[in-house]
Coordinates of C-alpha atoms in Angstrom, one line a residue:
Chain A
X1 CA 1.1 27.4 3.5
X2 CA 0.6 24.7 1.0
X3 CA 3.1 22.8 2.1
X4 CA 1.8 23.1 6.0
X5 CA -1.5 21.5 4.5
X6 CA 0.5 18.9 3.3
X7 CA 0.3 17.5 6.5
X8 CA -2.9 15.8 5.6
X9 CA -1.5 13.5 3.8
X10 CA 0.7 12.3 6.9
X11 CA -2.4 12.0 8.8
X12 CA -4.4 9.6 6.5
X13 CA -1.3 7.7 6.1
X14 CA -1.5 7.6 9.8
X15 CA -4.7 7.6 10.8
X16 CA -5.6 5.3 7.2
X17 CA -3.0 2.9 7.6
X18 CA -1.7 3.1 11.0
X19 CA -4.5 3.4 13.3
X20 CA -7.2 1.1 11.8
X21 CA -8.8 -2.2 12.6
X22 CA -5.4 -3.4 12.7
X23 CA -3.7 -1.6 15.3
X24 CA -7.0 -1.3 17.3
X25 CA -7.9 -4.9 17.4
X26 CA -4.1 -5.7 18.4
X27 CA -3.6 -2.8 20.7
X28 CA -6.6 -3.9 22.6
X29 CA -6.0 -7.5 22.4
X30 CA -2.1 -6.9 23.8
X31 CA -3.3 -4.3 26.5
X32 CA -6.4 -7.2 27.8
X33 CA -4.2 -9.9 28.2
X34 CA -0.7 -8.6 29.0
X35 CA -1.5 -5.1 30.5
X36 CA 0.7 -2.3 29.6
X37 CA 3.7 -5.0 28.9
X38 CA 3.6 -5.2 25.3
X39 CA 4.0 -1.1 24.7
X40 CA 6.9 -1.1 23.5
X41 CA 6.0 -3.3 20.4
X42 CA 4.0 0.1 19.4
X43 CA 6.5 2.2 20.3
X44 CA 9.1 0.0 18.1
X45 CA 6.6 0.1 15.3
X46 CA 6.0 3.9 15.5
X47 CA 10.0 4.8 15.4
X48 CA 10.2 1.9 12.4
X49 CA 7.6 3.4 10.6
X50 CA 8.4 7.3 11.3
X51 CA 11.7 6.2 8.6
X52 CA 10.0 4.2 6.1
X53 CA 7.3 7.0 5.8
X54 CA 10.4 9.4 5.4
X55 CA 11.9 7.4 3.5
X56 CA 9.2 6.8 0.9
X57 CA 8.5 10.9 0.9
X58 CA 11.7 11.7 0.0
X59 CA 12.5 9.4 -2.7
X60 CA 9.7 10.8 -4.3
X61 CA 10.7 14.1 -4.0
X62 CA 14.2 13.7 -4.6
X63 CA 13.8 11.4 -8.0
X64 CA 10.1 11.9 -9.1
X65 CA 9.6 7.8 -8.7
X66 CA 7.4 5.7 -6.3
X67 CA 8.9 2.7 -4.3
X68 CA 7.6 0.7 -7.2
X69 CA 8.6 2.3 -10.2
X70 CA 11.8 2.6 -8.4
X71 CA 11.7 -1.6 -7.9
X72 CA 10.6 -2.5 -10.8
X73 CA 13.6 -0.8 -12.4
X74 CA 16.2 -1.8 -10.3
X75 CA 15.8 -5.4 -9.6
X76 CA 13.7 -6.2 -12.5
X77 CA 10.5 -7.9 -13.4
X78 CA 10.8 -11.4 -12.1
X79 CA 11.8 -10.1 -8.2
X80 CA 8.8 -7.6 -8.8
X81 CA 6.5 -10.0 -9.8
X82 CA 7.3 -11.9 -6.8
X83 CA 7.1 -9.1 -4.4
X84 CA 4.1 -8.0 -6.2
X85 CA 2.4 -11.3 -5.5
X86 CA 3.2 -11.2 -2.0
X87 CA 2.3 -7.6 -1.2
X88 CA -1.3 -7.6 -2.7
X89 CA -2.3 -10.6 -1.5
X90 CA -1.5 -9.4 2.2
X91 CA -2.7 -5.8 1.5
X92 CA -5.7 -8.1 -0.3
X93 CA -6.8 -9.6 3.1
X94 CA -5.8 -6.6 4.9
X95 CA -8.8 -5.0 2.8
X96 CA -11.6 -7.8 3.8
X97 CA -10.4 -6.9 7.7
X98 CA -10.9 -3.2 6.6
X99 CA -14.1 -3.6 5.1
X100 CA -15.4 -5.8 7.8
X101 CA -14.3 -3.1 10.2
X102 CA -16.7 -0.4 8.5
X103 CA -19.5 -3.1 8.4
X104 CA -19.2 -4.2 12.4
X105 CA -18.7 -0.5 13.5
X106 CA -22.5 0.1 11.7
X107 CA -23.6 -3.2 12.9
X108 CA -23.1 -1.6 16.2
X109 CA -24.5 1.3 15.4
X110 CA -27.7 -0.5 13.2
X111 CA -28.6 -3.7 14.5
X112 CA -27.9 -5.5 11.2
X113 CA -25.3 -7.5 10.7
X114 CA -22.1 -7.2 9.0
X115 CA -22.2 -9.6 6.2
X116 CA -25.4 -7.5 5.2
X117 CA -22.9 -4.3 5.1
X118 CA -20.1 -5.7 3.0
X119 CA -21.3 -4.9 -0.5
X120 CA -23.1 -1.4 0.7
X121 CA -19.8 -0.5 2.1
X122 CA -17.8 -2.0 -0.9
X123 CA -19.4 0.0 -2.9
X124 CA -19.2 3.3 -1.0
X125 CA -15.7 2.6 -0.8
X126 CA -15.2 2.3 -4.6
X127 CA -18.0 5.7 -5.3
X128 CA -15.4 7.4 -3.4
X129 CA -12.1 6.4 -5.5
X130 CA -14.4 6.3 -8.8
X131 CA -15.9 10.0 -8.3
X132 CA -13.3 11.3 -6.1
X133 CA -10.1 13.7 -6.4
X134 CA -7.1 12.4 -4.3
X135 CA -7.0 15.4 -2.3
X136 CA -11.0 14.8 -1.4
X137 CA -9.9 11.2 -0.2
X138 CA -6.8 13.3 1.6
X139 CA -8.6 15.6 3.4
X140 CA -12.1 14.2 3.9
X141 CA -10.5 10.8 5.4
X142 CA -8.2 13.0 7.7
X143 CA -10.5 15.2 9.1
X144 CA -13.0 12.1 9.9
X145 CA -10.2 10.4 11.2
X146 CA -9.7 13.0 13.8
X147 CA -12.8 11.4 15.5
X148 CA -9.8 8.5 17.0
X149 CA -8.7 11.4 19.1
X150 CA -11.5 10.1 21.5
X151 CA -8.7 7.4 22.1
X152 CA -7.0 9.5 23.4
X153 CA -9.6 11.6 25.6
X154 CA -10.9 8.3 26.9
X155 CA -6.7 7.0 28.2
X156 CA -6.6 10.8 30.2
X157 CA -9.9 10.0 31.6
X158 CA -8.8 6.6 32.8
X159 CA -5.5 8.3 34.5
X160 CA -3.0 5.4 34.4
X161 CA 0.3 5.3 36.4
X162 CA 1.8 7.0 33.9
X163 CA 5.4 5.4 35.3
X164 CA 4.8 2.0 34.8
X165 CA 3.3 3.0 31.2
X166 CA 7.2 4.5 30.8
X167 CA 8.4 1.2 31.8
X168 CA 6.9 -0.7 29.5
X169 CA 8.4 1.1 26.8
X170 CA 11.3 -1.7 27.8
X171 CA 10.4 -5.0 26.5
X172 CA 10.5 -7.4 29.3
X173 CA 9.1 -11.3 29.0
X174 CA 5.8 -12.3 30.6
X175 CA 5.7 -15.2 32.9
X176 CA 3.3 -17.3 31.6
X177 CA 1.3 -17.3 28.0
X178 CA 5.1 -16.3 26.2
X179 CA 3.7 -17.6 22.9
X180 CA 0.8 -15.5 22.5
X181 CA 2.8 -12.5 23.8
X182 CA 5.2 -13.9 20.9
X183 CA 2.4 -13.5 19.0
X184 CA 0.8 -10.2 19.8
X185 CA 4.2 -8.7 19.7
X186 CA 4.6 -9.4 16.0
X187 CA 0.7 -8.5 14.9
X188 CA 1.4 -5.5 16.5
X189 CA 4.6 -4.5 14.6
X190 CA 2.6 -6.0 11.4
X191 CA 0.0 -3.5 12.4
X192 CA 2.1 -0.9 12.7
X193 CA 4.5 -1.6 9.7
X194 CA 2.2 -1.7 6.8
X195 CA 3.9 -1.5 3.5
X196 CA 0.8 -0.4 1.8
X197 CA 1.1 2.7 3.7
X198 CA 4.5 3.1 2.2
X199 CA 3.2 2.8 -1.5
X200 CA 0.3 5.2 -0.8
X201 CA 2.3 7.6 0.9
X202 CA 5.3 7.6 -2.1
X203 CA 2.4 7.7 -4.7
X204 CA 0.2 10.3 -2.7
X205 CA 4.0 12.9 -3.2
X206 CA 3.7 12.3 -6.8
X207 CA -0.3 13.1 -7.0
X208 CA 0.3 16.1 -4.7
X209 CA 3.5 17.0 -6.8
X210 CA 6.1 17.3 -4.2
X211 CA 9.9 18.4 -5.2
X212 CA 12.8 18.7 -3.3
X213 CA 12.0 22.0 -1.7
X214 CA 9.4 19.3 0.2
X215 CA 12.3 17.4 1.8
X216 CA 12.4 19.0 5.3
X217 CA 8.4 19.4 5.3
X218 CA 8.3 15.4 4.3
X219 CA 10.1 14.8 8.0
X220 CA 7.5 17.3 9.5
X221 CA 4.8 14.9 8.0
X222 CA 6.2 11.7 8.5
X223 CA 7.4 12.2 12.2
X224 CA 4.1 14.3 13.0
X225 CA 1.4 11.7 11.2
X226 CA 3.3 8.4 12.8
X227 CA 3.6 9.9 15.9
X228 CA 0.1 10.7 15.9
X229 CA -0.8 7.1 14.8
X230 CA 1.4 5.9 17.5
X231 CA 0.0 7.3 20.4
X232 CA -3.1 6.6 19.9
X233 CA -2.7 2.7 19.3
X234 CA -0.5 3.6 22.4
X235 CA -4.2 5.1 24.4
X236 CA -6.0 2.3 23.0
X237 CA -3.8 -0.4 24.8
X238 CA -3.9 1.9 27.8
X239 CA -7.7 1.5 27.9
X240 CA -7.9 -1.8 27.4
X241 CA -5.7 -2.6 29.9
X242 CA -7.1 -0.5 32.9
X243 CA -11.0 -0.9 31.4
X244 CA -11.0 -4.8 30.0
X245 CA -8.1 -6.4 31.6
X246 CA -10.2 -6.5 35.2
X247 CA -12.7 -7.9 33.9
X248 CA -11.0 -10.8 31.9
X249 CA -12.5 -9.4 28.2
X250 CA -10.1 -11.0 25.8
X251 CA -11.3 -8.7 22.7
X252 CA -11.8 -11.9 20.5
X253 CA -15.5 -10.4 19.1
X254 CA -16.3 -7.0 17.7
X255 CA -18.7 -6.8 20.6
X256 CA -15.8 -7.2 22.8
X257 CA -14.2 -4.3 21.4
X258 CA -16.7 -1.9 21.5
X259 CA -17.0 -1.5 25.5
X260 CA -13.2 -0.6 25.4
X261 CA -14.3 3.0 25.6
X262 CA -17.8 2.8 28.1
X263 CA -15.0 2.7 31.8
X264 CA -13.7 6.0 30.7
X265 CA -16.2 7.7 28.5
X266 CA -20.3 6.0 29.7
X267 CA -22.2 8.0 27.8
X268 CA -20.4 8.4 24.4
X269 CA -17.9 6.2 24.7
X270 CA -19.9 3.0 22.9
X271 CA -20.7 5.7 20.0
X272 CA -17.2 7.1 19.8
X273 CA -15.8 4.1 19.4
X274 CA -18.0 3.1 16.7
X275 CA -17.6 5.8 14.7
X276 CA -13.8 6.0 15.2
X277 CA -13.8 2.1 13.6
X278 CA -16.0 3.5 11.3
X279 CA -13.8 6.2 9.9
X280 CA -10.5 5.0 10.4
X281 CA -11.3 1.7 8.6
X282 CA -12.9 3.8 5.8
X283 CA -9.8 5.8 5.7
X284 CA -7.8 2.3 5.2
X285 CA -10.1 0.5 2.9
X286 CA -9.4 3.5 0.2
X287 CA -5.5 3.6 1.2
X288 CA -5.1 0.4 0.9
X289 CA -7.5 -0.3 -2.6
X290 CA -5.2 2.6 -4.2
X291 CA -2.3 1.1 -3.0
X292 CA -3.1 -1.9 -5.1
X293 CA -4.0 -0.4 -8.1
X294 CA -0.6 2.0 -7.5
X295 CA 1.1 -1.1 -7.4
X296 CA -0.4 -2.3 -10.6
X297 CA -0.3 0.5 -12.3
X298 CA 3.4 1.9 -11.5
X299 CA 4.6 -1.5 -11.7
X300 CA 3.7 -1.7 -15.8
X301 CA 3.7 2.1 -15.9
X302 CA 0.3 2.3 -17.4
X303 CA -1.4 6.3 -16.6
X304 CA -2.3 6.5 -12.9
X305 CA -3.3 9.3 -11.0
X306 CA -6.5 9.4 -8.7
X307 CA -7.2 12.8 -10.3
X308 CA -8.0 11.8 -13.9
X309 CA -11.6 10.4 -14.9
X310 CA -11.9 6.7 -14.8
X311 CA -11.9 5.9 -18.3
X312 CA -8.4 8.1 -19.0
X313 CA -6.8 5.7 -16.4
X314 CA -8.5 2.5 -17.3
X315 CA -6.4 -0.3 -16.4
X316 CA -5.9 1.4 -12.9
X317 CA -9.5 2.1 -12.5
X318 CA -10.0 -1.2 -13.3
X319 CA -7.6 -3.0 -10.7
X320 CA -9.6 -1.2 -7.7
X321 CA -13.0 -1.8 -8.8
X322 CA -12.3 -5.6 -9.2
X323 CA -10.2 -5.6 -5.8
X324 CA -12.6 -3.4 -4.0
X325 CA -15.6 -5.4 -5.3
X326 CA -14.1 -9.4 -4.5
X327 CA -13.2 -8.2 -1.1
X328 CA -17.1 -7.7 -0.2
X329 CA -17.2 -11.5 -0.7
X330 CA -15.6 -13.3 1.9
X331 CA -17.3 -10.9 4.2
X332 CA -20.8 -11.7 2.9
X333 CA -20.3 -15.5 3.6
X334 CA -19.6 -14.4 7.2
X335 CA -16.1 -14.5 7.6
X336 CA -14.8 -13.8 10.6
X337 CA -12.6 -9.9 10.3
X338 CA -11.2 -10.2 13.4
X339 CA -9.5 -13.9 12.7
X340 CA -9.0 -12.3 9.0
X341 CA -7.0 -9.3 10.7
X342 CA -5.3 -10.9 12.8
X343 CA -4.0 -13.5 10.4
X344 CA -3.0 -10.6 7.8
X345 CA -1.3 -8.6 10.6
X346 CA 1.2 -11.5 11.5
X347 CA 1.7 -12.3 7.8
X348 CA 2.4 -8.0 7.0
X349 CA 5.3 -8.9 9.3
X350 CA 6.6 -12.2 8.1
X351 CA 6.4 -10.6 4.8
X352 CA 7.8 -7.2 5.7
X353 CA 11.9 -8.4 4.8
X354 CA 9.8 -9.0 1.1
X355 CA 8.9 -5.1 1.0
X356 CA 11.4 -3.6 3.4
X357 CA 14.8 -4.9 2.1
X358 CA 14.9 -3.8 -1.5
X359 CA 13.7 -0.6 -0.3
X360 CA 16.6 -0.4 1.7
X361 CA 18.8 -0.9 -1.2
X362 CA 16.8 1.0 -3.2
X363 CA 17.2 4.6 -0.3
X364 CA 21.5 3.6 -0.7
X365 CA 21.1 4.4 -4.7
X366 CA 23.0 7.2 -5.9
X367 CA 21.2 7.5 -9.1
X368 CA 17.8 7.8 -7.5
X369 CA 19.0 9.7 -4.9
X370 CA 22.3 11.5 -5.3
X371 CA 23.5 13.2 -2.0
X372 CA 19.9 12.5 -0.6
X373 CA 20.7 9.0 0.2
X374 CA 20.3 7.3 3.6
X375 CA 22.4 7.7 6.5
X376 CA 23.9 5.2 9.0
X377 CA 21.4 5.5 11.3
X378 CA 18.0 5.5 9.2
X379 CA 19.3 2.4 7.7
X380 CA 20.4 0.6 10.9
X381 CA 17.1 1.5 13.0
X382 CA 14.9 0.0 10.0
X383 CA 17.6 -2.9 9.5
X384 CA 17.2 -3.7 13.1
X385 CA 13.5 -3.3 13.8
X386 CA 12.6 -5.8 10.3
X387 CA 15.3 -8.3 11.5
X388 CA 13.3 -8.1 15.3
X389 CA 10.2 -8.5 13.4
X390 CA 11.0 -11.4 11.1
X391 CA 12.6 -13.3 13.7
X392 CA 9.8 -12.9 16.3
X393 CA 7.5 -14.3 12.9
X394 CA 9.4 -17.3 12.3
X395 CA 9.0 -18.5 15.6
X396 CA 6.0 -17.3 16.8
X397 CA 3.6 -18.1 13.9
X398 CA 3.9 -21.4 13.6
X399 CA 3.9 -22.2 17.2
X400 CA 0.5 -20.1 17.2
X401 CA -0.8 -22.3 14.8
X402 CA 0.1 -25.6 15.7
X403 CA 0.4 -24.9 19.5
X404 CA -2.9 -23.2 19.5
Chain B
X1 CA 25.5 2.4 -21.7
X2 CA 25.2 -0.6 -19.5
X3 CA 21.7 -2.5 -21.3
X4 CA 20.4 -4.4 -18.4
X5 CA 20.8 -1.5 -15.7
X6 CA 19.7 1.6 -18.2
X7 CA 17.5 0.4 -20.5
X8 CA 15.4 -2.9 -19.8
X9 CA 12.5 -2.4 -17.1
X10 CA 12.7 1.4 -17.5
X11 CA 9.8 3.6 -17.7
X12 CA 8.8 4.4 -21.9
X13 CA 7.0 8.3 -22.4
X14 CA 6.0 9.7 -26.1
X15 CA 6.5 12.3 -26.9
X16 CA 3.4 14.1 -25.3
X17 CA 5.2 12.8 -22.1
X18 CA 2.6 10.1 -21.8
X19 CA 3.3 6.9 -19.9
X20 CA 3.6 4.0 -22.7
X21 CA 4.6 0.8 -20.5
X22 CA 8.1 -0.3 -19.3
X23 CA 10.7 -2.2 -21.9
X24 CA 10.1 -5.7 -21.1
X25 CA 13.0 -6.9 -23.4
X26 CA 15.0 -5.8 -26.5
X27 CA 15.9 -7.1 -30.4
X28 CA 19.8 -7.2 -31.2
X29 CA 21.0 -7.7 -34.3
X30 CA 24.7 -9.7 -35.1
X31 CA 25.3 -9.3 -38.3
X32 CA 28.4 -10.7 -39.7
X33 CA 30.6 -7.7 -40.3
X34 CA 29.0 -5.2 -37.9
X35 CA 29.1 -5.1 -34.5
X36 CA 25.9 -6.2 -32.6
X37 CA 23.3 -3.5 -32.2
X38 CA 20.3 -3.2 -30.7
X39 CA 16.9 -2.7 -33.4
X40 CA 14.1 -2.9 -31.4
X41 CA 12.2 -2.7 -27.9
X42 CA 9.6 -4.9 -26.7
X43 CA 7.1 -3.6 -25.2
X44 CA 4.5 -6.1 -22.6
X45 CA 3.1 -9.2 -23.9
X46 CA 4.9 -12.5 -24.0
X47 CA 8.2 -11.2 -23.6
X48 CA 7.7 -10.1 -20.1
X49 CA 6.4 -13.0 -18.7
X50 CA 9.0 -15.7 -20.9
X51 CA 11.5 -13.7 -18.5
X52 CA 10.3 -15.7 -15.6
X53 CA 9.3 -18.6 -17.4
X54 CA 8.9 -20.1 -20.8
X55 CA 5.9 -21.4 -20.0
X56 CA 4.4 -17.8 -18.3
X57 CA 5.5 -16.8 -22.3
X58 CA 3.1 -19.4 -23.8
X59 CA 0.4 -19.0 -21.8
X60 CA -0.1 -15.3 -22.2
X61 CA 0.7 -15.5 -25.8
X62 CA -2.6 -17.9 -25.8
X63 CA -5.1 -15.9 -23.5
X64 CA -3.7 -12.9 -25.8
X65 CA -5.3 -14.9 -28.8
X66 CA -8.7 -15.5 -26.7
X67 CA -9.5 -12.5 -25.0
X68 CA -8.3 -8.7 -25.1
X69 CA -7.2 -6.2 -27.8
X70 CA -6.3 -9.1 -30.6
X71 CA -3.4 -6.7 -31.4
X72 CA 0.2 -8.0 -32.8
X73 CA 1.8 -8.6 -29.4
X74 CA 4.4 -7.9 -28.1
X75 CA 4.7 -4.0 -29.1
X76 CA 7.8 -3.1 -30.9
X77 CA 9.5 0.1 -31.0
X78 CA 12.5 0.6 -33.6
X79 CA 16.1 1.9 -31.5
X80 CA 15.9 4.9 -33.6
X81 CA 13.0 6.4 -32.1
X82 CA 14.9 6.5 -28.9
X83 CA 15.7 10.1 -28.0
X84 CA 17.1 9.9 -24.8
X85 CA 17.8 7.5 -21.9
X86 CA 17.8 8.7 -19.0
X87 CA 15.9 7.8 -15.3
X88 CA 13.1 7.7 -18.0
X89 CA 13.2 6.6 -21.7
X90 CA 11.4 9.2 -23.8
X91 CA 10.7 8.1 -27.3
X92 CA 9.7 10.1 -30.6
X93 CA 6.5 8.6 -31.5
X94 CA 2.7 8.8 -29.8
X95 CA 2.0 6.0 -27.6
X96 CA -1.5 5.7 -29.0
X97 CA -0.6 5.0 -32.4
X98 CA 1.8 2.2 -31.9
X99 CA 0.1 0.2 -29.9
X100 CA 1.1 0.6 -26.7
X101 CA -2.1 1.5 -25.5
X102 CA -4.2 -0.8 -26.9
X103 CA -4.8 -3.1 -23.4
X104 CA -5.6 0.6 -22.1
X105 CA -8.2 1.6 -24.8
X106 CA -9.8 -2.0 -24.6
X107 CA -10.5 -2.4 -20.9
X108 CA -11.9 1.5 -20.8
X109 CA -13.9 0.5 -24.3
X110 CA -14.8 -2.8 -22.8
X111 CA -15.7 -1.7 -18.9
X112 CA -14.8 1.7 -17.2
X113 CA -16.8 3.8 -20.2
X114 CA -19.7 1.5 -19.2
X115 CA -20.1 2.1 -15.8
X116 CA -21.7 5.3 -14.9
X117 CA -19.3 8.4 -14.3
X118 CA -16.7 6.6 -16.4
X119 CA -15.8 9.2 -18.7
X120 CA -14.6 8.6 -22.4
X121 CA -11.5 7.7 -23.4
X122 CA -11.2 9.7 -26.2
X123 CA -12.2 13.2 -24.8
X124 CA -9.8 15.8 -23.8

């Protein structure tokens, strides 16, 4: 049975780090502009993901260390300084997006506006990590996170042709606009392929004390918690394509996004939406903070454990107050969450070969993993997918930027 | 034992099985008629940031001197305490009292016991 309600911690991975301002901005951006066509970027994403997530679970079980301890050993502290660099200040901006998210769904909700939000929400955000137990954070951001299901609800209500949704699974080229779809394509499989989710989710084994008697329950998780995440960045396209494509909504404003849900759902859809931003960018704001000061804290091995008071974990207390309180600021001099996400979304996956290849090497190591180690297949579908990704960067990025 | 791949960058625990810091480098000694041996490892400080660059080194050894713990950096812990070496490194000796932990005990001294709900650092 306790391994059954282990299954929480797939779905705050998922609903935490997969479905959050991230996914739901690009989703809805993708499905306003291109229609169903750029569904199989999610779908990629989701099957990429569904192994790294395994992946991470298992090496923890199987050797007792994080992704990070694991790094840090392996390749040394110069390469993890430089990955180290790289991945927090990605996961850093990723944060601000969070944070923004939380402070434009109750600006919805309110009236007042978001910059007046960041530091109330910053420091809800950190009362939670500072008082809180890591199964709290577990269960109380899953079972909030459920409220994204209305995603879901509101794609049924909408009743697509579900076989052209099947044929977009296929990638096919658009005919006009190919950079942006470039574009999208790659913020959506940055969305979708957060490392951070793959440091919280190693670290959140250790806390929760997994062994190897967790390895078959860890695929249970992982498939069951990305899948989840996937389908519903998969609704939220749908919706935006049948409700805001008509109407030539680009879903460049928070605004924007908040009548994806009023076609399908008029009476609650506005407030479902709201507090599905809400919560699922809550859930991702305290992911992603603990990823940081996992990172930290596993990479110098100093005592880390959401579960210990503050003061017996210091240094790690200390990373995710400072982080969590300097990401209020950009928001309070107004800065834009949606450009901010956007921007951190392409850079997750011009970054991802930084996070994704030494783990790679990392799952192939007999020592940390004996007969446990990865397959063929697990490390030709995450091979592929970061090669996809990292190509579809280099090109795309800079002809975003400089081509407008 | 192969120094590089099992011993530098590895996880250090006392003997309470607390978490002491990784080994950020290591002391040999070449002595004329003995083979070389290893005395000491480093623990933090300078050490671990000379290993990207020299400079890195300098530059912490100075901010070390301005602000922090004051202590004698980097932390040095004599071969012989080594019991075994394995995925981890578990040594005979308590973290606390060799100053390991003194970056630790500072920034909960300095901040987290100052904020409320911070706990103390020196409860059980």
């Amino acid at each position: 049975m306790k391994k059954i309600l282990q299954i929480t911690l797939g779905i705050i991975t998922s609903v935490g780090g997969f479905l959050e301002i991230g996914s739901v901005t690009t989703a809805a951006q993708a499905g306003a502009l291109f229609g169903f066509q750029l569904l199989w970027a999610i779908a990629l994403g989701t099957i990429c993901l569904i192994f790294l997530v395994e992946m991470s679970g298992r090496l923890a079980a199987v050797s007792k260390h994080t992704i990070v301890d694991a790094m840090r050993e392996r390749f040394g502290f110069p390469f993890f300084f430089f990955v180290l660099i790289g991945m927090v200040l990605v996961a850093f901006l990723v944060l601000i997006a969070e944070l923004g998210g939380i402070g434009f769904a109750l600006q919805i909700l309110s009236g007042l506006g978001f910059p007046l939000w960041a530091l109330p929400v910053s420091l809800v955000v950190w009362l939670m990590m500072w008082k809180g137990t890591f199964s709290l954070i577990e269960n109380g951001a899953s079972l909030l996170g459920l409220v994204t299901i209305s995603f879901a609800v509101a794609a049924w209500k909408l009743n697509p042709d579900w076989s052209s949704v099947g044929a977009s699974l296929l990638p096919t080229l658009p005919e006009q606009d190919k950079v942006k779809y470039g574009y999208l394509a790659v913020s959506i499989l940055g969305a979708s392929i957060s490392p951070y989710l793959m440091y919280f989710y190693s670290s959140g084994a250790i806390e929760d004390e997994w062994d190897r008697s967790y390895i078959a329950m860890n695929r249970v998780i992982a498939g069951f918690g990305m899948t989840l995440g996937g389908v519903l960045s998969i609704c939220v396209l749908i919706v935006a394509a049948i409700a805001l494509r008509p109407k030539g909504v680009q879903v460049d404003t928070f605004p924007q996004a908040a009548l994806l849900m009023t076609t399908a759902l008029p009476r609650w859809g506005f407030y479902l939406f709201a507090f599905s931003m809400l919560f699922a960018c809550f859930g991702a704001a305290l992911e992603i903070s603990l990823a940081i000061a996992y990172f930290f804290a596993q990479g110098f091995n100093w005592n880390w454990s959401e579960n210990l008071e503050p003061s017996k974990n210091a240094r790690f207390a200390f990373v995710y107050t400072i982080i969590i309180l300097v990401s209020a600021v950009p928001l309070m001099l107004h800065v834009d969450p949606i450009r901010v996400t956007m921007l951190a979304m392409a850079l997750t996956s011009a970054t991802l070969p930084l996070a994704i290849v030494p783990f790679l090497f990392l799952m192939n190591d007999p020592i940390y993993l004996g007969k446990y180690r990865n397959g063929w297949i697990t490390n030709s579908v995450v091979g592929i997918v970061v090669l996809i990704s990292f190509v579809l960067a280099i090109i795309s990025i800079p002809l975003q930027i400089f081509g407008g | 034992m192969d120094l590089v791949r099992d011993v530098l960058d590895k996880k250090l625990v006392d003997r309470e099985q607390c978490d002491m810091g990784r080994a950020s480098g290591l002391i040999m000694q070449f002595g004329e008629k003995t083979q070389p041996h290893i005395t000491h490892i480093l623990i933090g400080g300078p050490t671990l940031w000379m290993r990207i660059h020299p400079a890195l080194g300098r530059a912490s050894e100075k901010l070390a001197r301005l602000w922090g713990p004051k202590s004698k950096e980097p932390v040095r812990i004599p071969w012989s305490h080594v019991e075994t070496v394995g995925k981890d490194i578990k040594l005979d000796v308590v973290a606390k009292d060799t100053g390991a932990l003194d970056w630790e005990i500072w920034i909960a001294r300095h901040f987290i016991e100052r904020i409320p709900g911070g706990g103390h650092e020196e409860e059980e």
